[in-house]
């Protein structure tokens, strides 16, 4: 049975108003764009192998929820990526079905500087987490697979995160809560298989797993305490 675009997209939270303290422009204004002086205060880095399928899907899905909030920067990279490649065509199609926009994306290789600058590193697989940490060892406490982070986030009391108005405070609190649950909550299938060169179904499965894993963390970052 095929999932409709609406069914898949509805697994992700909608953008909601608020977060007035996060910067001069935020997702409370859907027409806003970050100004040159709006430096991000929290950086999310997604990592896969070629930066062509899984990490771009995660990056652009996250951006579609967070919108133009200048406090949060979302990028992706690949452990064996070449600079300047477009997303795989089938990954682009899956992304559009999920509500994201592939426009303007180009791949980049993972560097120690990118890992060092990140406040949260989310990887497609365990090997990508290991390679990220190898590039910058202090990242060991803030690097998770996408599936691992999503699973642990489900066990986090929402009030512990949403009591903060500032999305950066929410993000740091979410990481602390998730880190405390490591080893206490079972994570089945922590890795998302690489669909590159595979069937349309392989891409759809990867996209759906990414969207499902990110749904709770993104909801905690964006929803009001009463929602």
Coordinates of C-alpha atoms in Angstrom, one line a residue:
X1 CA 0.0 0.0 0.0
X2 CA 1.5 3.3 -1.0
X3 CA 1.5 6.3 1.4
X4 CA 0.0 9.5 0.1
X5 CA 2.2 12.6 0.3
X6 CA -0.3 14.0 2.8
X7 CA 0.1 10.9 5.1
X8 CA 3.9 11.2 5.1
X9 CA 4.0 14.9 5.5
X10 CA 1.6 14.8 8.4
X11 CA 4.2 12.9 10.5
X12 CA 6.2 16.2 10.8
X13 CA 5.0 19.0 13.0
X14 CA 3.8 22.2 11.4
X15 CA 5.5 25.5 12.0
X16 CA 3.9 27.4 14.9
X17 CA 4.2 31.0 16.0
X18 CA 6.3 32.2 19.0
X19 CA 10.0 32.2 19.8
X20 CA 10.2 35.9 19.8
X21 CA 13.5 35.9 21.7
X22 CA 15.4 33.8 19.1
X23 CA 16.4 36.7 16.9
X24 CA 15.2 39.5 14.7
X25 CA 13.5 37.1 12.3
X26 CA 12.0 33.7 13.0
X27 CA 9.5 31.2 11.7
X28 CA 6.8 33.2 13.3
X29 CA 6.9 35.2 10.1
X30 CA 6.8 32.8 7.2
X31 CA 8.0 35.5 4.8
X32 CA 11.0 36.4 6.9
X33 CA 14.6 35.7 5.8
X34 CA 17.7 35.8 8.1
X35 CA 19.5 39.1 7.9
X36 CA 23.3 39.2 7.4
X37 CA 23.9 40.0 11.1
X38 CA 21.7 37.2 12.4
X39 CA 24.4 34.7 13.5
X40 CA 23.1 31.2 14.5
X41 CA 23.3 30.3 18.1
X42 CA 22.7 26.6 17.6
X43 CA 24.0 24.4 14.8
X44 CA 22.6 21.1 13.7
X45 CA 24.8 18.9 11.4
X46 CA 23.5 15.9 9.5
X47 CA 26.0 13.4 8.2
X48 CA 25.8 10.5 5.8
X49 CA 28.3 9.0 3.2
X50 CA 27.9 11.0 0.0
X51 CA 25.7 13.9 1.2
X52 CA 23.4 13.0 -1.7
X53 CA 20.4 11.2 -0.1
X54 CA 20.0 10.7 3.6
X55 CA 21.6 13.8 5.2
X56 CA 20.2 16.2 2.6
X57 CA 16.7 14.7 3.2
X58 CA 17.1 15.3 6.9
X59 CA 18.6 18.8 6.5
X60 CA 15.8 20.0 4.2
X61 CA 13.0 18.4 6.2
X62 CA 14.3 20.1 9.3
X63 CA 14.6 23.4 7.5
X64 CA 11.0 23.0 6.3
X65 CA 9.8 22.8 9.9
X66 CA 12.1 25.4 11.5
X67 CA 11.7 27.9 8.6
X68 CA 13.9 31.0 8.5
X69 CA 14.7 31.1 12.3
X70 CA 18.2 32.7 12.4
X71 CA 19.0 31.2 15.8
X72 CA 19.2 27.7 14.4
X73 CA 21.5 26.7 11.5
X74 CA 20.9 23.3 9.8
X75 CA 23.5 21.9 7.4
X76 CA 24.7 18.5 6.2
X77 CA 27.8 16.9 4.9
X78 CA 29.2 13.5 3.8
X79 CA 32.1 11.4 5.1
X80 CA 33.1 10.6 1.5
X81 CA 31.3 13.5 -0.3
X82 CA 32.5 15.4 -3.3
X83 CA 31.9 19.2 -3.2
X84 CA 29.1 20.7 -5.3
X85 CA 26.9 17.7 -6.2
X86 CA 23.1 17.9 -6.4
X87 CA 20.9 15.6 -4.4
X88 CA 20.1 12.3 -6.0
X89 CA 17.1 12.7 -8.3
X90 CA 15.0 10.1 -6.4
X91 CA 16.0 11.7 -3.1
X92 CA 14.7 15.0 -4.4
X93 CA 11.4 13.5 -5.4
X94 CA 11.0 11.9 -1.9
X95 CA 11.9 15.2 -0.3
X96 CA 9.2 17.0 -2.2
X97 CA 6.6 14.4 -1.3
X98 CA 7.6 15.0 2.3
X99 CA 7.1 18.7 2.1
X100 CA 10.8 19.8 1.7
X101 CA 12.5 21.8 -0.9
X102 CA 15.7 20.5 -2.7
X103 CA 16.4 23.8 -4.4
X104 CA 19.9 25.1 -4.2
X105 CA 21.3 22.1 -2.4
X106 CA 25.0 21.2 -3.1
X107 CA 27.0 18.5 -1.3
X108 CA 30.0 19.1 0.9
X109 CA 32.6 16.9 2.6
X110 CA 32.6 16.4 6.3
X111 CA 35.5 18.3 7.9
X112 CA 36.8 18.6 11.5
X113 CA 35.8 22.2 11.5
X114 CA 32.1 21.4 10.6
X115 CA 31.9 18.9 13.5
X116 CA 33.6 21.2 15.9
X117 CA 31.2 24.0 15.1
X118 CA 28.1 21.8 15.6
X119 CA 26.0 21.7 18.7
X120 CA 24.2 18.5 17.6
X121 CA 25.5 15.9 15.1
X122 CA 22.9 13.5 13.7
X123 CA 24.0 10.8 11.4
X124 CA 22.4 8.3 9.1
X125 CA 24.4 5.4 10.5
X126 CA 26.6 4.3 13.4
X127 CA 29.7 4.4 11.1
X128 CA 29.0 8.1 10.3
X129 CA 28.8 8.8 14.0
X130 CA 32.1 7.1 14.6
X131 CA 33.7 9.0 11.7
X132 CA 32.3 12.3 12.9
X133 CA 33.7 11.8 16.4
X134 CA 37.0 10.7 14.9
X135 CA 37.2 14.1 13.2
X136 CA 36.5 16.0 16.5
X137 CA 36.5 13.8 19.6
X138 CA 34.5 16.2 21.9
X139 CA 31.5 15.6 19.6
X140 CA 31.2 12.2 21.3
X141 CA 28.7 13.6 23.7
X142 CA 26.5 15.4 21.1
X143 CA 26.6 12.9 18.2
X144 CA 23.7 10.4 17.7
X145 CA 22.2 8.5 14.8
X146 CA 19.0 10.1 13.5
X147 CA 17.0 7.0 14.6
X148 CA 18.7 6.9 18.0
X149 CA 18.0 10.5 18.7
X150 CA 14.4 10.2 17.6
X151 CA 13.8 7.1 19.7
X152 CA 15.3 8.6 22.8
X153 CA 13.4 11.9 22.3
X154 CA 10.1 10.0 22.5
X155 CA 10.9 9.2 26.2
X156 CA 11.7 12.8 27.1
X157 CA 9.0 14.6 29.1
X158 CA 7.7 17.3 26.7
X159 CA 7.3 19.8 29.5
X160 CA 11.0 19.6 30.3
X161 CA 11.8 21.0 26.8
X162 CA 8.8 23.2 25.9
X163 CA 8.9 25.2 29.1
X164 CA 11.6 27.2 27.5
X165 CA 10.5 29.9 25.1
X166 CA 13.9 30.3 23.4
X167 CA 14.5 27.5 20.8
X168 CA 18.2 27.5 21.6
X169 CA 17.4 26.7 25.2
X170 CA 15.0 24.1 24.1
X171 CA 17.6 22.5 21.8
X172 CA 20.3 22.3 24.6
X173 CA 17.7 20.9 27.0
X174 CA 16.6 18.3 24.5
X175 CA 20.2 17.1 24.0
X176 CA 20.8 16.9 27.8
X177 CA 17.5 14.9 28.3
X178 CA 18.3 12.6 25.4
X179 CA 21.9 12.0 26.5
X180 CA 20.7 11.0 30.0
X181 CA 18.6 8.3 28.4
X182 CA 21.4 6.6 26.5
X183 CA 21.6 3.0 27.6
X184 CA 18.2 3.2 29.3
X185 CA 16.0 3.1 26.3
X186 CA 16.3 0.4 23.6
X187 CA 17.0 1.6 20.1
X188 CA 16.0 -0.9 17.4
X189 CA 17.7 -0.6 14.0
X190 CA 19.7 2.6 14.8
X191 CA 21.0 2.9 11.2
X192 CA 19.1 4.0 8.1
X193 CA 20.3 2.0 5.0
X194 CA 21.8 4.0 2.1
X195 CA 19.3 4.0 -0.8
X196 CA 21.8 5.5 -3.3
X197 CA 21.5 3.6 -6.6
X198 CA 18.6 1.6 -5.3
X199 CA 14.9 1.4 -6.1
X200 CA 12.3 4.0 -5.7
X201 CA 11.0 2.0 -2.7
X202 CA 14.4 2.1 -1.0
X203 CA 14.4 5.9 -1.2
X204 CA 10.8 6.1 0.1
X205 CA 11.7 3.8 3.0
X206 CA 14.8 6.0 3.9
X207 CA 12.7 9.2 3.7
X208 CA 9.9 7.8 5.8
X209 CA 12.4 6.6 8.5
X210 CA 14.1 10.0 8.6
X211 CA 10.7 11.9 8.8
X212 CA 9.4 9.6 11.5
X213 CA 12.6 9.8 13.6
X214 CA 12.7 13.6 13.4
X215 CA 9.0 14.2 14.1
X216 CA 9.2 14.2 17.9
X217 CA 12.5 16.2 18.2
X218 CA 11.2 18.9 15.8
X219 CA 7.8 19.0 17.6
X220 CA 9.6 19.6 20.9
X221 CA 11.6 22.4 19.3
X222 CA 8.7 24.2 17.7
X223 CA 5.4 23.6 19.5
X224 CA 4.0 25.8 22.3
X225 CA 3.8 24.3 25.8
X226 CA 0.0 24.0 25.5
X227 CA 0.0 22.2 22.1

